[in-house]
CSV table of C-alpha atoms and ligand atoms in Angstrom, one decimal:
chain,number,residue,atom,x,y,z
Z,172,UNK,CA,143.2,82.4,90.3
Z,173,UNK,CA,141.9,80.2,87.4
Z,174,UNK,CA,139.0,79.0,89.0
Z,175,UNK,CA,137.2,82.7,89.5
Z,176,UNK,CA,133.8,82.8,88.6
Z,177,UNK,CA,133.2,85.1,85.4
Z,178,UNK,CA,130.4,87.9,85.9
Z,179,UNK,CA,129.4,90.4,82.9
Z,180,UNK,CA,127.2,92.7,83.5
Z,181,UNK,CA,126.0,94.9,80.6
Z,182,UNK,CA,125.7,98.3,82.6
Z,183,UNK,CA,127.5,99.4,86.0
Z,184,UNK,CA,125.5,98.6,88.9
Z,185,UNK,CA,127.0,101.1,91.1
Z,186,UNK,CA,130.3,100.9,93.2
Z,187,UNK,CA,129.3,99.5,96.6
Z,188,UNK,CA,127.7,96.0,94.5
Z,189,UNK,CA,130.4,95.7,92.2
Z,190,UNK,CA,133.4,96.2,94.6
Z,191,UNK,CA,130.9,93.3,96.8
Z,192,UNK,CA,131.1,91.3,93.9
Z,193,UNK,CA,135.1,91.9,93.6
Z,194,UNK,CA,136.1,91.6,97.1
Z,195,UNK,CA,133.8,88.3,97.3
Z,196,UNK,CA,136.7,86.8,94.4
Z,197,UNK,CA,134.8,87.2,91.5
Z,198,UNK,CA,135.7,88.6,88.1
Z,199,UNK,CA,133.0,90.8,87.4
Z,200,UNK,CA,133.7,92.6,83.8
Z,201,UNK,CA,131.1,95.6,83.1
Z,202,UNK,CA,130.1,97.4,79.6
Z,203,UNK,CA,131.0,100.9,80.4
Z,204,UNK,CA,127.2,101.9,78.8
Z,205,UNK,CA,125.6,104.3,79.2
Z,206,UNK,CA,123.8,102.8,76.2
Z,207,UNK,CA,123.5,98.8,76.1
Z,208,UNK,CA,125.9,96.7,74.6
Z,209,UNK,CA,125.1,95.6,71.2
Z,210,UNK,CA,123.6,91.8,71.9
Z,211,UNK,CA,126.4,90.6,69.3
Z,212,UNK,CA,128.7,91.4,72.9
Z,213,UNK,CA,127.2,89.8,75.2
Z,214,UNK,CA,126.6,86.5,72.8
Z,215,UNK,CA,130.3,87.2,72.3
Z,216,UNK,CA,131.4,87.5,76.1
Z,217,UNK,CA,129.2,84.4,77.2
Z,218,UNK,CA,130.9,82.1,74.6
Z,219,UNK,CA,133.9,83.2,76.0
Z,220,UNK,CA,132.5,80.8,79.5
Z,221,UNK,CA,130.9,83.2,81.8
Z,222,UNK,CA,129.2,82.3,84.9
Z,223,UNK,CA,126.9,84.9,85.5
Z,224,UNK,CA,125.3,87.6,83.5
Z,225,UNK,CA,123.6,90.8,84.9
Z,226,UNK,CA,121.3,92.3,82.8
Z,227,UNK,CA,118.8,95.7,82.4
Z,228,UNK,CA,115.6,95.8,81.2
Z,229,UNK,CA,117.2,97.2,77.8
Z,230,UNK,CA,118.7,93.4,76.6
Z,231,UNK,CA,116.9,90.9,74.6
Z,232,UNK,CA,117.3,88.0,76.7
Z,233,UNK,CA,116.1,84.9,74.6
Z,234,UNK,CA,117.4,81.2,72.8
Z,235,UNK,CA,120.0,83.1,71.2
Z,236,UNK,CA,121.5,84.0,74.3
Z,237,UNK,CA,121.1,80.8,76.5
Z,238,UNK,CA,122.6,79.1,73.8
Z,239,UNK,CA,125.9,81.2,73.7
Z,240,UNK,CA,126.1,80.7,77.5
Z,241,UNK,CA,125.3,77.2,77.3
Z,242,UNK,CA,127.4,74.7,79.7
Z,243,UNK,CA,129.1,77.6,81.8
Z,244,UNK,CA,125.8,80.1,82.1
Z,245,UNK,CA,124.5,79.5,85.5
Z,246,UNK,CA,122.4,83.0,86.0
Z,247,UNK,CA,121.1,86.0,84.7
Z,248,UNK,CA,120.8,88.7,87.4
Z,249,UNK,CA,118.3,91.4,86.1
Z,250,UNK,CA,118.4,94.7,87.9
Z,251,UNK,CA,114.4,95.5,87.6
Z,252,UNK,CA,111.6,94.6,88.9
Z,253,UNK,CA,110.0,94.2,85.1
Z,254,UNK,CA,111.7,91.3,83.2
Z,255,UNK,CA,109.4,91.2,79.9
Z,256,UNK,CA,112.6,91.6,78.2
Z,257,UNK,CA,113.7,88.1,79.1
Z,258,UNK,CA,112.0,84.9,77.3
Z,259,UNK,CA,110.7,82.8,80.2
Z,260,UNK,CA,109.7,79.9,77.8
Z,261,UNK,CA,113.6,80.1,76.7
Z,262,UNK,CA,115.3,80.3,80.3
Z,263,UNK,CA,113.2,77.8,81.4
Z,264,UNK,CA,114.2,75.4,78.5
Z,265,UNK,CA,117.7,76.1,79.1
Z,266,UNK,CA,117.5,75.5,82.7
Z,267,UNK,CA,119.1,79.3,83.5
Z,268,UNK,CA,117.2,80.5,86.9
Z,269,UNK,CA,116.9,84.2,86.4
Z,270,UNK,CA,116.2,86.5,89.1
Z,271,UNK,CA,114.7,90.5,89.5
Z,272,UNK,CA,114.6,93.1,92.1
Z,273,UNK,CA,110.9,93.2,93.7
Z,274,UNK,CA,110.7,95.1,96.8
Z,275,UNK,CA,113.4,97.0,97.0
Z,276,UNK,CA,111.7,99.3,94.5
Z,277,UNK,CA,107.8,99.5,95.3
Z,278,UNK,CA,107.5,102.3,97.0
Z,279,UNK,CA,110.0,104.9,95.3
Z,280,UNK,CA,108.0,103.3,92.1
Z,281,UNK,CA,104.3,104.5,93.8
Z,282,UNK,CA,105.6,107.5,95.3
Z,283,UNK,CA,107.1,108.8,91.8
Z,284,UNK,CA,103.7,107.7,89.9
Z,285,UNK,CA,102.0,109.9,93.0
Z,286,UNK,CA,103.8,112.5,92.4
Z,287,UNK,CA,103.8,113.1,88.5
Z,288,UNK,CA,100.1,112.8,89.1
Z,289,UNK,CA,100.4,115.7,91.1
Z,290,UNK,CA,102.8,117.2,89.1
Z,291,UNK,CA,100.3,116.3,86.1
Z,292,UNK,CA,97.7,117.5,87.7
Z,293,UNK,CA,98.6,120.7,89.2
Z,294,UNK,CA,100.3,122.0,86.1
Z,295,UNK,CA,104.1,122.4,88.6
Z,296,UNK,CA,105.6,122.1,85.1
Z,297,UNK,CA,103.9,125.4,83.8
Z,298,UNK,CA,103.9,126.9,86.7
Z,299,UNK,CA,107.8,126.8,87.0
Z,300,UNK,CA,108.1,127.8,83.1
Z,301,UNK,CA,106.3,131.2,84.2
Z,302,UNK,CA,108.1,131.9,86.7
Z,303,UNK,CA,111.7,131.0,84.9
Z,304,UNK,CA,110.6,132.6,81.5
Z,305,UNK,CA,109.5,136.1,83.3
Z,306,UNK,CA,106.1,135.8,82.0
Z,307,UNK,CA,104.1,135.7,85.6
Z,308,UNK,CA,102.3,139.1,85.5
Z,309,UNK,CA,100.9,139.2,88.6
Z,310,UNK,CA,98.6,137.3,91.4
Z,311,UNK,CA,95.6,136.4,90.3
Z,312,UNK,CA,92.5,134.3,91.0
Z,313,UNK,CA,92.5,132.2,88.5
Z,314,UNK,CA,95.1,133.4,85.3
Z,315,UNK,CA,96.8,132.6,83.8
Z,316,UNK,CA,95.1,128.9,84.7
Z,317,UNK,CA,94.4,126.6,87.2
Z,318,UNK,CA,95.0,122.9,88.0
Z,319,UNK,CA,93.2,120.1,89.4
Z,320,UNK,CA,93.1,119.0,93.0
Z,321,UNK,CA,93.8,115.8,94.1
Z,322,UNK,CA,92.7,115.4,97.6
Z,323,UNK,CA,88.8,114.1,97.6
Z,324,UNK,CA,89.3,112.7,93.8
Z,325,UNK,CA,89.0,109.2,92.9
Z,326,UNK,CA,91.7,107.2,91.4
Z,327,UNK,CA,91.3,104.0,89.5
Z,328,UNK,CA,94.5,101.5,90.5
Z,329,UNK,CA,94.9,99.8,87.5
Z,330,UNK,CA,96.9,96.3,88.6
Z,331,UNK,CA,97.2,95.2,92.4
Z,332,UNK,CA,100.1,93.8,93.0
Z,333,UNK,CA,103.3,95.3,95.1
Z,334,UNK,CA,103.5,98.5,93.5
Z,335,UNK,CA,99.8,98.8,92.8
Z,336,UNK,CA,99.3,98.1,96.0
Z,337,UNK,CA,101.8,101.0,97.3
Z,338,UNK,CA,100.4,103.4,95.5
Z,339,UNK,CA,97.0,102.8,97.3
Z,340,UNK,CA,98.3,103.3,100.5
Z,341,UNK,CA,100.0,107.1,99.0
Z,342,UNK,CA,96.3,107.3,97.7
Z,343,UNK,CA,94.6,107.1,101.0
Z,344,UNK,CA,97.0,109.5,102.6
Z,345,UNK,CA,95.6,112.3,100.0
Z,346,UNK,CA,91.9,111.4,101.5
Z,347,UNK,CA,90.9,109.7,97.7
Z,348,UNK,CA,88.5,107.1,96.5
Z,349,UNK,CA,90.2,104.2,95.3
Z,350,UNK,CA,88.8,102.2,92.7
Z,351,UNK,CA,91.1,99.1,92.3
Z,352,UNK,CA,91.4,96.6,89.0
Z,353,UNK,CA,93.5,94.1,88.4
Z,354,UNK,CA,93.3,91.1,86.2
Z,355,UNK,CA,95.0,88.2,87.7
Z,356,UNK,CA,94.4,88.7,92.0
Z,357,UNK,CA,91.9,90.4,94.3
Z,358,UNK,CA,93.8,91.6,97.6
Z,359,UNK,CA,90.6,92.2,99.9
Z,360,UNK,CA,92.7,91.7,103.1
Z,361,UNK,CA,94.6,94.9,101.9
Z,362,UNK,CA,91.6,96.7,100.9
Z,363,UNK,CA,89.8,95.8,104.0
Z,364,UNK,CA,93.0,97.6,106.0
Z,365,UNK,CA,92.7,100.5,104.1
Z,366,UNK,CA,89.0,100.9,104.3
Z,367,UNK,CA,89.8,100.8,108.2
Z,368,UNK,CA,92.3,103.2,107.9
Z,369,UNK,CA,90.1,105.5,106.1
Z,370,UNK,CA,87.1,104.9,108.2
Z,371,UNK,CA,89.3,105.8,111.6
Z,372,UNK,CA,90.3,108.9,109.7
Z,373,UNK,CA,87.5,109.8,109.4
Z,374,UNK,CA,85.9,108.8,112.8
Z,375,UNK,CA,88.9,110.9,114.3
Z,376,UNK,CA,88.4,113.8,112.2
Z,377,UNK,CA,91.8,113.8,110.6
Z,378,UNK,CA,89.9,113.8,107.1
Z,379,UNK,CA,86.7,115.6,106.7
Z,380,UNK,CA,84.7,113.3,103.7
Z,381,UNK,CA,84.2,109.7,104.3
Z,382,UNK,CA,86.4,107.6,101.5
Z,383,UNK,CA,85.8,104.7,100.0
Z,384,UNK,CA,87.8,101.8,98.7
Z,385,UNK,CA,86.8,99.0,96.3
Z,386,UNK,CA,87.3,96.0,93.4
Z,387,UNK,CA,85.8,96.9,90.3
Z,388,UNK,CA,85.7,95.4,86.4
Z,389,UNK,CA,88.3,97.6,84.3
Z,390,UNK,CA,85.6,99.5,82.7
Z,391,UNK,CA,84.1,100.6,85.8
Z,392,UNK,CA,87.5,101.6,86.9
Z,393,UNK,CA,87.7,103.7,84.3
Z,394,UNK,CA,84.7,105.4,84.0
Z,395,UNK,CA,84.5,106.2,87.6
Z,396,UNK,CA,88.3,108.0,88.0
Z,397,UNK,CA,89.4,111.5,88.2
Z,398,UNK,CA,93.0,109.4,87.7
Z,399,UNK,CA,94.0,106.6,86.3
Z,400,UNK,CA,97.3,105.0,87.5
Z,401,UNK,CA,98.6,101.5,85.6
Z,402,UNK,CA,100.9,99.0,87.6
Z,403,UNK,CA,100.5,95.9,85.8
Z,404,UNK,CA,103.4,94.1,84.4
Z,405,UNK,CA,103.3,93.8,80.3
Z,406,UNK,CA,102.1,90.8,79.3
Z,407,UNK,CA,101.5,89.9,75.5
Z,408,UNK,CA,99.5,87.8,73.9
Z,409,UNK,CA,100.0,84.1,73.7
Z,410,UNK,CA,101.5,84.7,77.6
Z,411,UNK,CA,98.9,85.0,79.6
Z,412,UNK,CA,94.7,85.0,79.1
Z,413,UNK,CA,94.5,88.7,79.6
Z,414,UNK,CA,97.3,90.7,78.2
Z,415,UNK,CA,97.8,94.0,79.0
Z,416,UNK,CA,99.7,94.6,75.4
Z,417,UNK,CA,97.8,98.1,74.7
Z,418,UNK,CA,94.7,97.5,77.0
Z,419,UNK,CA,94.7,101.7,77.1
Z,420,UNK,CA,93.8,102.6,73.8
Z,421,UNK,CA,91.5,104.3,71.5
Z,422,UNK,CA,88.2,102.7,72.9
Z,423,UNK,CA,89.6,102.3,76.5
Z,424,UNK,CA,90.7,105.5,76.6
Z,425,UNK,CA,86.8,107.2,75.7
Z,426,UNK,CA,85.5,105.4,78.8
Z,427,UNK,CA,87.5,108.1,81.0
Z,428,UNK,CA,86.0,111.0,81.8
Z,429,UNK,CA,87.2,114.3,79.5
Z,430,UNK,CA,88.7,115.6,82.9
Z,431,UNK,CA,90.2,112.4,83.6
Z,432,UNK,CA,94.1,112.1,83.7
Z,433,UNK,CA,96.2,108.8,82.7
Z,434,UNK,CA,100.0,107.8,84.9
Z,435,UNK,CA,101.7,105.0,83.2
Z,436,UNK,CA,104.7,104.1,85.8
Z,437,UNK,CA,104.7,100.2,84.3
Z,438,UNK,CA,105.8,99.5,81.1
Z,439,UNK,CA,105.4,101.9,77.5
Z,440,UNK,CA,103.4,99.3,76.0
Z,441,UNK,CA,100.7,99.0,78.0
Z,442,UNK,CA,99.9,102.5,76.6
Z,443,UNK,CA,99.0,102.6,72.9
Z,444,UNK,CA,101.0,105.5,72.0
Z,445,UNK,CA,99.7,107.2,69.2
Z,446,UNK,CA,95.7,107.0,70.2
Z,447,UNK,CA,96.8,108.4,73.7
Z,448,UNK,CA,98.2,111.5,71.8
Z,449,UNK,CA,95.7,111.7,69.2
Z,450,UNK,CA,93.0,111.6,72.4
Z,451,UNK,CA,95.3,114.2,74.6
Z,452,UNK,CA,95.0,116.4,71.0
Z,453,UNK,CA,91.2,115.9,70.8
Z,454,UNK,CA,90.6,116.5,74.5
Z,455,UNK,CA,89.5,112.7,75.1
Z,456,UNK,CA,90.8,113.1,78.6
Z,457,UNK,CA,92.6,115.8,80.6
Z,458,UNK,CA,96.1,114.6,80.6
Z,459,UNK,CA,98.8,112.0,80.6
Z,460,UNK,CA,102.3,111.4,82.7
Z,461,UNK,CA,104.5,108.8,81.6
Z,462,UNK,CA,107.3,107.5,82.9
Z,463,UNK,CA,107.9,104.4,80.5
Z,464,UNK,CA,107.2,104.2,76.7
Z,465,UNK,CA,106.6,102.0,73.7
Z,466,UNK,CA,110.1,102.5,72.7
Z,467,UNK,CA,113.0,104.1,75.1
Z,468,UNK,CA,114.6,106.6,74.8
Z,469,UNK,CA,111.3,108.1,73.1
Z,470,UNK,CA,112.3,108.5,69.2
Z,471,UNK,CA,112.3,112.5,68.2
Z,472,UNK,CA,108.8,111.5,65.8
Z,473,UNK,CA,107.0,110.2,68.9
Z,474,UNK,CA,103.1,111.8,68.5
Z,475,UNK,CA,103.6,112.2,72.5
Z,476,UNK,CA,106.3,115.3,71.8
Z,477,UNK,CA,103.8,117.2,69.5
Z,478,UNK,CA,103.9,120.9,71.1
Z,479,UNK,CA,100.2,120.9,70.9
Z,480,UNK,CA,99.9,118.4,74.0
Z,481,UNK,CA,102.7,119.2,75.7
Z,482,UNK,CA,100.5,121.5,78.0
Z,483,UNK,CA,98.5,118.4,79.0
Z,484,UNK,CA,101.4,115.3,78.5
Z,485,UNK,CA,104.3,114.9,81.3
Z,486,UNK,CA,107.3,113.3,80.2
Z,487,UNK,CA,109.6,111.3,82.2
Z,488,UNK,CA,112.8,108.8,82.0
Z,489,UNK,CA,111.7,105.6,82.9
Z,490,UNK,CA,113.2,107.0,86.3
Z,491,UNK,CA,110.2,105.8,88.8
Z,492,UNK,CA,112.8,104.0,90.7
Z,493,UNK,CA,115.3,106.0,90.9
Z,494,UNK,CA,116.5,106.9,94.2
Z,495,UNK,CA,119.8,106.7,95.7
Z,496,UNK,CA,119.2,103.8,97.8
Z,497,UNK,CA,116.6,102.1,95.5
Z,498,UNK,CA,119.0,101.8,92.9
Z,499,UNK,CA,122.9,101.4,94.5
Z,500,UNK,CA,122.4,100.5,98.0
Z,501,UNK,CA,124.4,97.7,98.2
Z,502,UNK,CA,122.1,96.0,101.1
Z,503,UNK,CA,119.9,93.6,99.2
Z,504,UNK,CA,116.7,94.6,101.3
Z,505,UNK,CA,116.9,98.1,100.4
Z,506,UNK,CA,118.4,98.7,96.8
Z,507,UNK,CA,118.2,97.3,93.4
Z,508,UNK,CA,122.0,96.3,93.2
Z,509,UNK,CA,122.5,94.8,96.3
Z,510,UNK,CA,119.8,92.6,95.8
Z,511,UNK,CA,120.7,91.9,92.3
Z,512,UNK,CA,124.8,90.9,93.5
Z,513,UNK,CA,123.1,88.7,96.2
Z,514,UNK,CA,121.0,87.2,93.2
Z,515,UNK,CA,124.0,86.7,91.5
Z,516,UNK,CA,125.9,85.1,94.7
Z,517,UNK,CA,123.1,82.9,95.9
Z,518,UNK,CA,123.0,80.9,92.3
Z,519,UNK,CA,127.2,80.5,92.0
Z,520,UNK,CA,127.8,79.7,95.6
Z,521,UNK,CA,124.5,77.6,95.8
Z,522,UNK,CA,122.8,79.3,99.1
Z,523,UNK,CA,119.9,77.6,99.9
Z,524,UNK,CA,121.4,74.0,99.3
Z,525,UNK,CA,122.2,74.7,95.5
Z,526,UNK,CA,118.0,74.8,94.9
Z,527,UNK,CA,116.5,78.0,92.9
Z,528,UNK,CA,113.2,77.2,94.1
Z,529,UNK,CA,114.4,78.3,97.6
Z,530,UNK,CA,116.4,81.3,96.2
Z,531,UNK,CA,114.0,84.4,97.0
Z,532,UNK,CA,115.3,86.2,94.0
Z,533,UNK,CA,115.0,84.2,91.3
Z,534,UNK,CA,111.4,84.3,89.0
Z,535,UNK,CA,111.3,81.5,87.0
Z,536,UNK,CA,111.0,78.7,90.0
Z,537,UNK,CA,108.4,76.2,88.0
Z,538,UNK,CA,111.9,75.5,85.7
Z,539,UNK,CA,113.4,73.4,89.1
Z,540,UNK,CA,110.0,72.4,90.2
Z,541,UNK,CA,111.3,68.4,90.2
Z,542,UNK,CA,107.6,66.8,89.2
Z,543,UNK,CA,105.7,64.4,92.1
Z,544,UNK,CA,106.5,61.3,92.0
Z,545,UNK,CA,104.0,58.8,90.6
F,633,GLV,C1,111.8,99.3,86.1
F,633,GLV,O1,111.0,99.7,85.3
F,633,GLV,C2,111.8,98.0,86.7
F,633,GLV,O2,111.2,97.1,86.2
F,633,GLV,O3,112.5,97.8,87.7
């Protein structure tokens, strides 16, 4: 048919999406990765008129690219939740709605950024290494070490929205303190809940120690944790009035306590690198898990891989999200791809009377905000 609409997506999204995206008469054409495509291809593909672009969290999306898709471009469909790789200030100019995949990802995100804490925390890692390398002598009381509990600690949630948010509710489950920061939004209704929760917990004896649940300022957050967990987005400077660009660093990071440990589930650079591994080497704080980093994959001279931290650093593949469903399931209220094909079909077959404002999916609304009248 001369008519289909065009789709290239610069990874494979899974089979149940793509063959969605087929059978609806679409001609999807995918970069058969697994790295990304060079952006040269896909400035290439979208001169070539194509309709809708899905995207990871690996492509520059900026001028550059809007301007090859100019005229036929109608969407880019990112599969994350995260979309600091895509220039707002640039799709908006353009007038290219751009969507991402909240939701469907919140809580395998918090439940993975739980459980390297644990993981973290109760040295799993080491503990596996013993038994695999033959070098567990024997039971003991407390060789050859011991980790850290996490039931009864308190962890600072650094950045309340959906994720954050998750991740508290996991918290409470473990019978911990919560102290919660975030820059931009206070949910009290949800930390009213909680407190309840904990409170009836407690009244029913199904934990033993009252818990406690509560805003703070950043600094107090940090001070006050036994764990530090960051779900803020990555903003940088000149975007927003309080970018998180770095906001753990050197001086952020001596506030924690010396038996503090640090989860970064969010983005890498919200994290300077190098003084989080020159504090894991000086015994600043306890320990680190990361899941995301400054540059992915992490480059072989990363100060995180020195063998002198790797008792105290967990390393992981920006793989938070990654489960089964949350990533393929092709039903757009329960995985990444689903909902990024129904992003994709909701712009080209204009759901929602052809407005992006009314398109749950897409980010960038205030682009097709038509101003008031006079
Ligand atoms: C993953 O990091 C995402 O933003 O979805």
């Amino acid at each position: 048919m001369a008519d289909k609409k065009r789709i290239f997506a610069t990874s494979r999204i899974g089979d149940p999406a793509e063959n969605r995206l087929r059978e609806r008469g679409y001609e999807l054409e995918v970069f058969q990765g697994p790295e990304a495509p060079p952006k040269k291809l896909i400035i290439e593909k979208l001169k070539s008129g194509v309709d809708a672009l899905i995207t990871t969290l690996r492509d520059p999306i900026d001028a550059e690219i809007f301007e090859a898709g100019k005229g036929t471009l109608r969407v880019v469909a990112q599969i994350a939740v995260g979309f600091d790789n895509i220039n707002r200030a640039d799709a908006n100019k353009y007038q290219v709605p751009f969507t991402n995949t909240a939701d469907v990802l919140t809580e395998a995100t918090a439940e993975f950024a739980f459980l390297m804490l644990g993981m973290l925390a109760r040295k799993m890692y080491a503990s596996e290494r013993l038994v695999r390398e033959q070098k567990w002598p024997s039971w003991h009381p407390f060789l050859p070490f011991l980790g850290d509990e996490v039931t009864g600690k308190t962890i600072a949630v650094i950045g309340t929205g959906r994720i954050g948010l998750a991740m508290i509710k996991k918290c409470s489950g473990f019978d911990m303190n919560i102290l919660c920061y975030d820059p931009a939004y206070h949910n009290d209704n949800y930390v009213a809940a909680i407190q309840e929760l904990m409170d009836l917990r407690h009244a029913r004896e199904i934990q033993k120690e009252k818990t406690w649940i509560k805003y703070v300022e950043f600094e107090e957050a940090l001070r006050g944790a036994d764990y530090v967990s960051i779900h803020v987005p990555l903003l940088r400077e000149g975007e927003t009035d309080k970018p998180t660009y770095h906001v753990i660093n050197e001086k952020t990071l001596k506030l924690m306590k010396p038996t503090a440990y640090l989860v970064n589930s969010s983005r890498g650079p919200v994290v300077d690198e190098k003084a989080l591994a020159q504090a894991l080497k000086d015994k600043v704080i306890a320990g680190a898990a990361l899941d995301v980093f400054e540059k992915e994959p992490l480059p072989a001279d990363s100060p995180l891989l020195d063998p002198e931290i790797a008792d105290r650093t967990r390393l992981f593949h920006h793989f938070a999200s990654g489960g089964q469903i949350t990533r393929l399931s092709v039903d757009p209220d329960k995985g990444m791809a689903g909902r990024t094909a129904q992003a994709v079909i909701d712009v080209l077959e204009a759901n929602y009377g052809g407005d992006p404002t009314k398109m749950p999916y897409v980010v960038n609304k205030e682009a097709f905000t038509k101003p008031a009248s006079p």
